[in-house]
PDB file of C-alpha atoms and ligand atoms in Angstrom:
ATOM      1  CA  MET Z  23     -15.458   0.536  -2.728  1.00  0.00           C
ATOM      2  CA  ARG Z  24     -15.325   0.813  -6.636  1.00  0.00           C
ATOM      3  CA  VAL Z  25     -11.739   0.050  -7.858  1.00  0.00           C
ATOM      4  CA  ASP Z  26     -11.481   0.174 -11.391  1.00  0.00           C
ATOM      5  CA  VAL Z  27      -7.538  -0.433 -12.672  1.00  0.00           C
ATOM      6  CA  VAL Z  28      -7.348   0.160 -16.282  1.00  0.00           C
ATOM      7  CA  THR Z  29      -4.247  -1.573 -18.188  1.00  0.00           C
ATOM      8  CA  ILE Z  30      -2.914  -3.279 -21.152  1.00  0.00           C
ATOM      9  CA  PHE Z  31      -2.175  -7.066 -18.828  1.00  0.00           C
ATOM     10  CA  PRO Z  32      -5.609  -7.509 -17.667  1.00  0.00           C
ATOM     11  CA  GLU Z  33      -5.211 -10.681 -16.521  1.00  0.00           C
ATOM     12  CA  MET Z  34      -3.048  -9.823 -14.356  1.00  0.00           C
ATOM     13  CA  ILE Z  35      -4.454  -8.334 -11.705  1.00  0.00           C
ATOM     14  CA  ALA Z  36      -7.769  -9.687 -12.129  1.00  0.00           C
ATOM     15  CA  ARG Z  37      -5.738 -12.994 -11.787  1.00  0.00           C
ATOM     16  CA  ALA Z  38      -4.544 -11.294  -8.373  1.00  0.00           C
ATOM     17  CA  LEU Z  39      -7.493  -9.233  -7.573  1.00  0.00           C
ATOM     18  CA  ASP Z  40      -8.518 -13.367  -6.622  1.00  0.00           C
ATOM     19  CA  PHE Z  41      -6.414 -14.516  -3.625  1.00  0.00           C
ATOM     20  CA  SER Z  42      -6.046 -13.616  -0.395  1.00  0.00           C
ATOM     21  CA  MET Z  43      -7.896  -9.968   1.454  1.00  0.00           C
ATOM     22  CA  MET Z  44      -9.144  -8.569  -2.277  1.00  0.00           C
ATOM     23  CA  ALA Z  45     -10.486 -12.159  -2.484  1.00  0.00           C
ATOM     24  CA  ARG Z  46     -12.267 -11.227   1.320  1.00  0.00           C
ATOM     25  CA  ALA Z  47     -13.707  -8.004   0.767  1.00  0.00           C
ATOM     26  CA  ARG Z  48     -15.212  -8.991  -2.943  1.00  0.00           C
ATOM     27  CA  GLU Z  49     -16.978 -11.703  -0.519  1.00  0.00           C
ATOM     28  CA  ALA Z  50     -17.179  -9.025   2.051  1.00  0.00           C
ATOM     29  CA  GLY Z  51     -18.837  -6.363   0.184  1.00  0.00           C
ATOM     30  CA  ALA Z  52     -16.362  -4.110   1.264  1.00  0.00           C
ATOM     31  CA  ALA Z  53     -14.979  -3.381  -2.198  1.00  0.00           C
ATOM     32  CA  GLU Z  54     -15.486  -4.525  -5.432  1.00  0.00           C
ATOM     33  CA  PHE Z  55     -13.403  -4.741  -8.680  1.00  0.00           C
ATOM     34  CA  ALA Z  56     -13.315  -3.902 -12.189  1.00  0.00           C
ATOM     35  CA  VAL Z  57     -10.862  -4.942 -15.324  1.00  0.00           C
ATOM     36  CA  HIS Z  58     -10.345  -2.536 -18.794  1.00  0.00           C
ATOM     37  CA  ASN Z  59      -8.613  -2.481 -21.433  1.00  0.00           C
ATOM     38  CA  PRO Z  60      -7.163   0.499 -23.361  1.00  0.00           C
ATOM     39  CA  ARG Z  61      -7.177  -1.532 -26.793  1.00  0.00           C
ATOM     40  CA  ASP Z  62     -10.698  -2.226 -26.807  1.00  0.00           C
ATOM     41  CA  PHE Z  63     -10.848   1.901 -27.227  1.00  0.00           C
ATOM     42  CA  ALA Z  64      -8.724   2.164 -29.991  1.00  0.00           C
ATOM     43  CA  THR Z  65     -10.255   2.221 -33.300  1.00  0.00           C
ATOM     44  CA  ASP Z  66      -7.065   1.867 -35.588  1.00  0.00           C
ATOM     45  CA  ALA Z  67      -7.275  -1.509 -37.665  1.00  0.00           C
ATOM     46  CA  HIS Z  68      -4.207  -3.345 -36.182  1.00  0.00           C
ATOM     47  CA  ARG Z  69      -5.775  -1.411 -32.441  1.00  0.00           C
ATOM     48  CA  MET Z  70      -2.676   0.557 -31.421  1.00  0.00           C
ATOM     49  CA  VAL Z  71      -2.564   1.827 -27.457  1.00  0.00           C
ATOM     50  CA  ASP Z  72       1.612   3.496 -27.679  1.00  0.00           C
ATOM     51  CA  ASP Z  73       3.428   4.871 -30.819  1.00  0.00           C
ATOM     52  CA  ALA Z  74       6.673   6.321 -30.825  1.00  0.00           C
ATOM     53  CA  PRO Z  75       6.909   9.649 -28.681  1.00  0.00           C
ATOM     54  CA  TYR Z  76       7.316  13.746 -30.522  1.00  0.00           C
ATOM     55  CA  GLY Z  77      11.296  14.384 -30.263  1.00  0.00           C
ATOM     56  CA  GLY Z  78      11.967  11.765 -31.165  1.00  0.00           C
ATOM     57  CA  GLY Z  79      14.831   8.652 -28.534  1.00  0.00           C
ATOM     58  CA  ALA Z  80      13.942   5.531 -27.284  1.00  0.00           C
ATOM     59  CA  GLY Z  81      11.002   3.720 -25.948  1.00  0.00           C
ATOM     60  CA  MET Z  82       7.587   4.126 -26.700  1.00  0.00           C
ATOM     61  CA  VAL Z  83       4.431   6.337 -25.486  1.00  0.00           C
ATOM     62  CA  MET Z  84       0.803   5.409 -24.363  1.00  0.00           C
ATOM     63  CA  LYS Z  85      -1.617   7.031 -27.265  1.00  0.00           C
ATOM     64  CA  PRO Z  86      -3.571   9.090 -25.962  1.00  0.00           C
ATOM     65  CA  GLU Z  87      -7.647   8.505 -27.735  1.00  0.00           C
ATOM     66  CA  PRO Z  88      -8.053   5.166 -26.693  1.00  0.00           C
ATOM     67  CA  LEU Z  89      -6.495   5.618 -22.591  1.00  0.00           C
ATOM     68  CA  ALA Z  90      -8.890   8.724 -22.348  1.00  0.00           C
ATOM     69  CA  ALA Z  91     -10.675   7.024 -23.474  1.00  0.00           C
ATOM     70  CA  CYS Z  92     -10.677   4.048 -21.625  1.00  0.00           C
ATOM     71  CA  ILE Z  93     -10.661   6.342 -18.569  1.00  0.00           C
ATOM     72  CA  GLU Z  94     -13.340   8.350 -19.062  1.00  0.00           C
ATOM     73  CA  ALA Z  95     -16.021   4.706 -19.150  1.00  0.00           C
ATOM     74  CA  THR Z  96     -14.815   4.335 -16.237  1.00  0.00           C
ATOM     75  CA  VAL Z  97     -14.703   7.257 -13.466  1.00  0.00           C
ATOM     76  CA  SER Z  98     -18.087   6.450 -11.797  1.00  0.00           C
ATOM     77  CA  ALA Z  99     -17.831   8.205  -8.883  1.00  0.00           C
ATOM     78  CA  GLU Z 100     -18.409  11.884  -7.146  1.00  0.00           C
ATOM     79  CA  GLY Z 101     -15.338  12.438  -6.124  1.00  0.00           C
ATOM     80  CA  ALA Z 102     -12.891   9.210  -7.818  1.00  0.00           C
ATOM     81  CA  ALA Z 103      -9.086   9.478  -7.128  1.00  0.00           C
ATOM     82  CA  VAL Z 104      -7.920   8.641 -10.932  1.00  0.00           C
ATOM     83  CA  VAL Z 105      -4.377   6.936  -9.483  1.00  0.00           C
ATOM     84  CA  LEU Z 106      -1.512   7.131 -11.821  1.00  0.00           C
ATOM     85  CA  MET Z 107       1.611   4.047 -11.017  1.00  0.00           C
ATOM     86  CA  THR Z 108       4.554   5.111 -12.606  1.00  0.00           C
ATOM     87  CA  PRO Z 109       8.175   6.419 -10.871  1.00  0.00           C
ATOM     88  CA  GLN Z 110       7.755  10.158 -11.150  1.00  0.00           C
ATOM     89  CA  GLY Z 111       4.337  10.399  -8.451  1.00  0.00           C
ATOM     90  CA  GLU Z 112       4.491  10.820  -5.175  1.00  0.00           C
ATOM     91  CA  PRO Z 113       5.852   8.054  -1.950  1.00  0.00           C
ATOM     92  CA  PHE Z 114       2.964   6.105  -1.356  1.00  0.00           C
ATOM     93  CA  ASP Z 115       2.819   6.039   2.593  1.00  0.00           C
ATOM     94  CA  GLN Z 116      -0.082   4.000   4.412  1.00  0.00           C
ATOM     95  CA  THR Z 117      -1.687   8.002   5.017  1.00  0.00           C
ATOM     96  CA  ARG Z 118      -2.795   7.743   1.563  1.00  0.00           C
ATOM     97  CA  ALA Z 119      -3.182   4.779   1.957  1.00  0.00           C
ATOM     98  CA  ARG Z 120      -5.762   5.017   4.765  1.00  0.00           C
ATOM     99  CA  ARG Z 121      -7.043   8.721   3.310  1.00  0.00           C
ATOM    100  CA  LEU Z 122      -8.155   6.729  -0.099  1.00  0.00           C
ATOM    101  CA  ALA Z 123      -9.689   3.691   1.376  1.00  0.00           C
ATOM    102  CA  GLY Z 124     -12.234   6.809   2.305  1.00  0.00           C
ATOM    103  CA  LEU Z 125     -14.047   7.413  -1.103  1.00  0.00           C
ATOM    104  CA  GLN Z 126     -16.147   5.807  -2.992  1.00  0.00           C
ATOM    105  CA  GLN Z 127     -13.913   5.051  -6.100  1.00  0.00           C
ATOM    106  CA  MET Z 128     -11.059   4.841  -7.087  1.00  0.00           C
ATOM    107  CA  VAL Z 129      -9.417   4.226 -10.944  1.00  0.00           C
ATOM    108  CA  VAL Z 130      -5.870   3.177 -11.345  1.00  0.00           C
ATOM    109  CA  VAL Z 131      -3.981   3.350 -14.314  1.00  0.00           C
ATOM    110  CA  CYS Z 132      -1.295   1.221 -14.915  1.00  0.00           C
ATOM    111  CA  GLY Z 133       1.004   3.790 -17.362  1.00  0.00           C
ATOM    112  CA  HIS Z 134       4.166   1.109 -19.411  1.00  0.00           C
ATOM    113  CA  TYR Z 135       6.188   1.995 -21.504  1.00  0.00           C
ATOM    114  CA  GLU Z 136       8.196   5.606 -21.391  1.00  0.00           C
ATOM    115  CA  GLY Z 137       4.972   6.694 -19.839  1.00  0.00           C
ATOM    116  CA  VAL Z 138       1.159   8.147 -20.451  1.00  0.00           C
ATOM    117  CA  ASP Z 139       1.188  11.204 -23.412  1.00  0.00           C
ATOM    118  CA  GLU Z 140       1.109  14.227 -20.984  1.00  0.00           C
ATOM    119  CA  ARG Z 141      -2.089  15.689 -21.871  1.00  0.00           C
ATOM    120  CA  VAL Z 142      -4.436  12.742 -20.228  1.00  0.00           C
ATOM    121  CA  ARG Z 143      -2.295  13.388 -17.227  1.00  0.00           C
ATOM    122  CA  GLU Z 144      -3.242  16.219 -17.142  1.00  0.00           C
ATOM    123  CA  THR Z 145      -6.671  17.221 -17.393  1.00  0.00           C
ATOM    124  CA  LEU Z 146      -8.002  13.650 -16.808  1.00  0.00           C
ATOM    125  CA  VAL Z 147      -5.176  11.750 -14.163  1.00  0.00           C
ATOM    126  CA  THR Z 148      -6.273  13.108 -10.497  1.00  0.00           C
ATOM    127  CA  ASP Z 149      -2.967  11.456  -8.027  1.00  0.00           C
ATOM    128  CA  GLU Z 150       0.158  10.339  -9.129  1.00  0.00           C
ATOM    129  CA  ILE Z 151       2.286   8.322  -6.672  1.00  0.00           C
ATOM    130  CA  SER Z 152       5.092   5.601  -7.040  1.00  0.00           C
ATOM    131  CA  ILE Z 153       5.918   2.916  -4.814  1.00  0.00           C
ATOM    132  CA  GLY Z 154       9.230   3.875  -4.546  1.00  0.00           C
ATOM    133  CA  ASP Z 155      12.727   4.520  -5.854  1.00  0.00           C
ATOM    134  CA  TYR Z 156      13.405   2.354  -8.614  1.00  0.00           C
ATOM    135  CA  VAL Z 157      12.123   0.878 -11.967  1.00  0.00           C
ATOM    136  CA  LEU Z 158       9.650  -1.382 -13.026  1.00  0.00           C
ATOM    137  CA  THR Z 159       8.681  -2.261 -16.557  1.00  0.00           C
ATOM    138  CA  GLY Z 160       5.239  -1.336 -15.654  1.00  0.00           C
ATOM    139  CA  GLY Z 161       1.834  -0.263 -13.082  1.00  0.00           C
ATOM    140  CA  GLU Z 162       0.478  -3.392 -12.712  1.00  0.00           C
ATOM    141  CA  LEU Z 163       2.755  -4.279  -9.486  1.00  0.00           C
ATOM    142  CA  PRO Z 164       2.447  -0.764  -7.689  1.00  0.00           C
ATOM    143  CA  ALA Z 165      -1.308  -1.063  -8.653  1.00  0.00           C
ATOM    144  CA  LEU Z 166      -1.473  -4.361  -6.930  1.00  0.00           C
ATOM    145  CA  VAL Z 167       0.903  -2.861  -4.577  1.00  0.00           C
ATOM    146  CA  LEU Z 168      -1.399   0.103  -2.699  1.00  0.00           C
ATOM    147  CA  ILE Z 169      -5.587  -1.862  -3.664  1.00  0.00           C
ATOM    148  CA  ASP Z 170      -3.320  -4.345  -1.215  1.00  0.00           C
ATOM    149  CA  ALA Z 171      -2.870  -1.617   0.999  1.00  0.00           C
ATOM    150  CA  VAL Z 172      -6.406   0.207   0.455  1.00  0.00           C
ATOM    151  CA  VAL Z 173      -8.684  -1.902   0.904  1.00  0.00           C
ATOM    152  CA  ARG Z 174      -7.792  -3.932   3.880  1.00  0.00           C
ATOM    153  CA  LEU Z 175      -8.618  -0.373   5.487  1.00  0.00           C
ATOM    154  CA  LEU Z 176     -11.710  -0.730   4.559  1.00  0.00           C
ATOM    155  CA  PRO Z 177     -14.012  -1.243   6.867  1.00  0.00           C
ATOM    156  CA  GLY Z 178     -15.702  -5.402   7.539  1.00  0.00           C
ATOM    157  CA  VAL Z 179     -11.854  -6.742   5.294  1.00  0.00           C
ATOM    158  CA  LEU Z 180      -9.447  -7.502   8.035  1.00  0.00           C
ATOM    159  CA  GLY Z 181     -11.869 -10.289  10.484  1.00  0.00           C
ATOM    160  CA  ASN Z 182     -10.425  -8.087  13.036  1.00  0.00           C
ATOM    161  CA  GLU Z 183      -9.526  -4.408  12.690  1.00  0.00           C
ATOM    162  CA  SER Z 184      -8.283  -3.408  15.731  1.00  0.00           C
ATOM    163  CA  SER Z 185      -5.550  -5.077  13.916  1.00  0.00           C
ATOM    164  CA  VAL Z 186      -5.105  -1.725  11.460  1.00  0.00           C
ATOM    165  CA  HIS Z 187      -4.369   0.386  14.681  1.00  0.00           C
ATOM    166  CA  GLU Z 188      -1.846  -1.957  15.976  1.00  0.00           C
ATOM    167  CA  ASP Z 189       0.217  -2.495  11.773  1.00  0.00           C
ATOM    168  CA  SER Z 190       3.087  -0.833  11.395  1.00  0.00           C
ATOM    169  CA  PHE Z 191       3.038   3.472  10.778  1.00  0.00           C
ATOM    170  CA  GLY Z 192      -0.635   2.479  12.173  1.00  0.00           C
ATOM    171  CA  ASP Z 193       0.562   5.126  14.938  1.00  0.00           C
ATOM    172  CA  GLY Z 194       3.794   6.313  13.032  1.00  0.00           C
ATOM    173  CA  LEU Z 195       5.631   3.766  14.870  1.00  0.00           C
ATOM    174  CA  LEU Z 196       7.570   0.079  13.713  1.00  0.00           C
ATOM    175  CA  GLU Z 197       5.721  -3.500  15.212  1.00  0.00           C
ATOM    176  CA  HIS Z 198       6.822  -5.072  18.154  1.00  0.00           C
ATOM    177  CA  PRO Z 199       8.262  -8.688  17.216  1.00  0.00           C
ATOM    178  CA  HIS Z 200       5.227 -11.511  17.637  1.00  0.00           C
ATOM    179  CA  TYR Z 201       5.718 -14.975  18.659  1.00  0.00           C
ATOM    180  CA  THR Z 202       3.443 -18.206  19.213  1.00  0.00           C
ATOM    181  CA  ARG Z 203       3.930 -21.851  20.762  1.00  0.00           C
ATOM    182  CA  PRO Z 204       6.245 -23.716  21.449  1.00  0.00           C
ATOM    183  CA  ALA Z 205       7.369 -21.277  24.712  1.00  0.00           C
ATOM    184  CA  GLU Z 206      10.848 -22.063  22.948  1.00  0.00           C
ATOM    185  CA  PHE Z 207      12.278 -22.440  19.924  1.00  0.00           C
ATOM    186  CA  ARG Z 208      16.108 -23.455  19.385  1.00  0.00           C
ATOM    187  CA  GLY Z 209      16.668 -22.798  22.634  1.00  0.00           C
ATOM    188  CA  MET Z 210      15.426 -19.705  22.563  1.00  0.00           C
ATOM    189  CA  ARG Z 211      12.633 -18.612  24.724  1.00  0.00           C
ATOM    190  CA  VAL Z 212      10.080 -15.791  24.859  1.00  0.00           C
ATOM    191  CA  PRO Z 213      10.221 -13.217  26.849  1.00  0.00           C
ATOM    192  CA  ASP Z 214       9.090 -13.654  30.134  1.00  0.00           C
ATOM    193  CA  VAL Z 215       6.308 -11.102  30.290  1.00  0.00           C
ATOM    194  CA  LEU Z 216       3.827 -12.363  27.757  1.00  0.00           C
ATOM    195  CA  VAL Z 217       3.625 -15.252  28.286  1.00  0.00           C
ATOM    196  CA  GLU Z 218       2.723 -14.339  32.120  1.00  0.00           C
ATOM    197  CA  GLY Z 219       0.629 -12.424  30.306  1.00  0.00           C
ATOM    198  CA  HIS Z 220      -0.222 -10.009  32.576  1.00  0.00           C
ATOM    199  CA  HIS Z 221      -1.917  -7.043  30.067  1.00  0.00           C
ATOM    200  CA  ALA Z 222      -0.791  -3.804  30.959  1.00  0.00           C
ATOM    201  CA  GLN Z 223       2.408  -4.949  31.797  1.00  0.00           C
ATOM    202  CA  VAL Z 224       2.478  -6.848  28.054  1.00  0.00           C
ATOM    203  CA  ARG Z 225       0.813  -3.569  26.733  1.00  0.00           C
ATOM    204  CA  ARG Z 226       4.671  -1.619  28.197  1.00  0.00           C
ATOM    205  CA  TRP Z 227       6.457  -4.317  27.134  1.00  0.00           C
ATOM    206  CA  ARG Z 228       5.398  -4.070  23.387  1.00  0.00           C
ATOM    207  CA  ARG Z 229       4.717  -0.686  22.756  1.00  0.00           C
ATOM    208  CA  LYS Z 230       9.198   0.005  24.129  1.00  0.00           C
ATOM    209  CA  MET Z 231       9.780  -3.209  21.538  1.00  0.00           C
ATOM    210  CA  SER Z 232       8.148  -0.624  18.726  1.00  0.00           C
ATOM    211  CA  LEU Z 233       9.698   2.359  20.201  1.00  0.00           C
ATOM    212  CA  LEU Z 234      13.561   0.282  20.826  1.00  0.00           C
ATOM    213  CA  ARG Z 235      12.888  -1.572  16.708  1.00  0.00           C
ATOM    214  CA  THR Z 236      11.854   1.895  15.663  1.00  0.00           C
ATOM    215  CA  LEU Z 237      15.059   4.186  16.779  1.00  0.00           C
ATOM    216  CA  ARG Z 238      17.557   1.427  15.398  1.00  0.00           C
ATOM    217  CA  ARG Z 239      15.237   0.397  11.810  1.00  0.00           C
ATOM    218  CA  ARG Z 240      13.970   4.226  11.509  1.00  0.00           C
ATOM    219  CA  PRO Z 241      14.546   7.072  13.143  1.00  0.00           C
ATOM    220  CA  ASP Z 242      13.653   9.102  10.645  1.00  0.00           C
ATOM    221  CA  LEU Z 243       9.581   7.796  11.880  1.00  0.00           C
ATOM    222  CA  LEU Z 244      10.827   7.993  14.981  1.00  0.00           C
ATOM    223  CA  ALA Z 245      11.598  11.701  14.842  1.00  0.00           C
ATOM    224  CA  ARG Z 246       7.825  12.740  13.249  1.00  0.00           C
ATOM    225  CA  ALA Z 247       5.464  10.193  15.182  1.00  0.00           C
ATOM    226  CA  ALA Z 248       3.746  11.901  17.801  1.00  0.00           C
ATOM    227  CA  LEU Z 249       4.386  10.317  21.272  1.00  0.00           C
ATOM    228  CA  ASP Z 250       3.340  11.433  24.789  1.00  0.00           C
ATOM    229  CA  ASP Z 251       4.715  11.290  28.207  1.00  0.00           C
ATOM    230  CA  ASP Z 252       4.442   7.539  28.225  1.00  0.00           C
ATOM    231  CA  ASP Z 253       6.498   7.508  25.076  1.00  0.00           C
ATOM    232  CA  ARG Z 254       8.836   9.719  26.758  1.00  0.00           C
ATOM    233  CA  GLU Z 255      10.175   7.315  29.793  1.00  0.00           C
ATOM    234  CA  LEU Z 256       9.847   4.047  27.595  1.00  0.00           C
ATOM    235  CA  LEU Z 257      12.537   5.557  25.225  1.00  0.00           C
ATOM    236  CA  ALA Z 258      14.947   7.514  28.576  1.00  0.00           C
ATOM    237  CA  GLU Z 259      14.662   3.747  29.674  1.00  0.00           C
ATOM    238  CA  ILE Z 260      15.769   1.983  26.478  1.00  0.00           C
ATOM    239  CA  LEU Z 261      18.264   4.966  26.034  1.00  0.00           C
ATOM    240  CA  ALA Z 262      19.752   4.647  30.159  1.00  0.00           C
ATOM    241  CA  GLN Z 263      19.256   0.483  29.404  1.00  0.00           C
ATOM    242  CA  GLN Z 264      20.497  -0.021  25.630  1.00  0.00           C
ATOM    243  CA  VAL Z 265      17.846  -2.949  25.838  1.00  0.00           C
ATOM    244  CA  ASN Z 266      18.484  -6.095  23.137  1.00  0.00           C
TER     245      ASN Z 266
HETATM  246  N1  ADE X 316       5.965   2.145 -12.937  1.00  0.00           N
HETATM  247  C1  ADE X 316       7.433   1.943 -12.801  1.00  0.00           C
HETATM  248  N2  ADE X 316       8.005   1.806 -11.991  1.00  0.00           N
HETATM  249  C2  ADE X 316       6.164   2.180 -11.110  1.00  0.00           C
HETATM  250  C3  ADE X 316       7.476   2.874  -9.633  1.00  0.00           C
HETATM  251  N3  ADE X 316       8.317   2.414  -8.742  1.00  0.00           N
HETATM  252  N4  ADE X 316       5.664   3.220  -9.327  1.00  0.00           N
HETATM  253  C4  ADE X 316       4.447   3.190  -9.581  1.00  0.00           C
HETATM  254  N5  ADE X 316       4.548   2.694 -10.274  1.00  0.00           N
HETATM  255  C5  ADE X 316       5.786   2.789 -10.945  1.00  0.00           C
END
């Protein structure tokens, strides 16, 4: 997948892409990254990328010409998504991450100031995404959140492919708890079922904990999850026992 980021703070994005999973994705040849600055497409003497809003009011608006030229110079693949990061966008979730991971190219546009000129949004943007109901000063951190969530789903990026499926939200539920050595830490023991390691029992325990955790923390997710008869049996057990 090709990932392009349109930002007036290119270093902020370029540095972050040099670490962890994103660096691994590039090394594995699963993703290719490029960063573009609309300022390089500004034609006036001061290379302005923002201007005062028509109609007055506080804040500045990203000017259409440099931003449009930058986006147009960047889109290359058929069916590429041009994603604008904005608090007015649709909420980001794992389903959307999976959909974007299937594309050949994703161009992520980082909004700034009060926003981008509406005509750019209307003509060049294909998706508008928010990472949550709070306002950040710019789209750079949201862009990095989005890119991380998408890139880790690309084939060959995670060492263990199955960990993608076992993630929280992979099946619409939160993940079960995890333990590693030692078997006892500050008087707290690892559950016997995990130490004993009978696969079927471990799988059942994990599923039950996953259901319990989702029931307690995110009943909204549980209501939407695709549950089978075994899950319903486990849930009945949970409700009967009120397991911790
Ligand atoms: N830009 C500023 N706040 C944002 C948010 N919550 N999500 C996406 N982009 C943003």
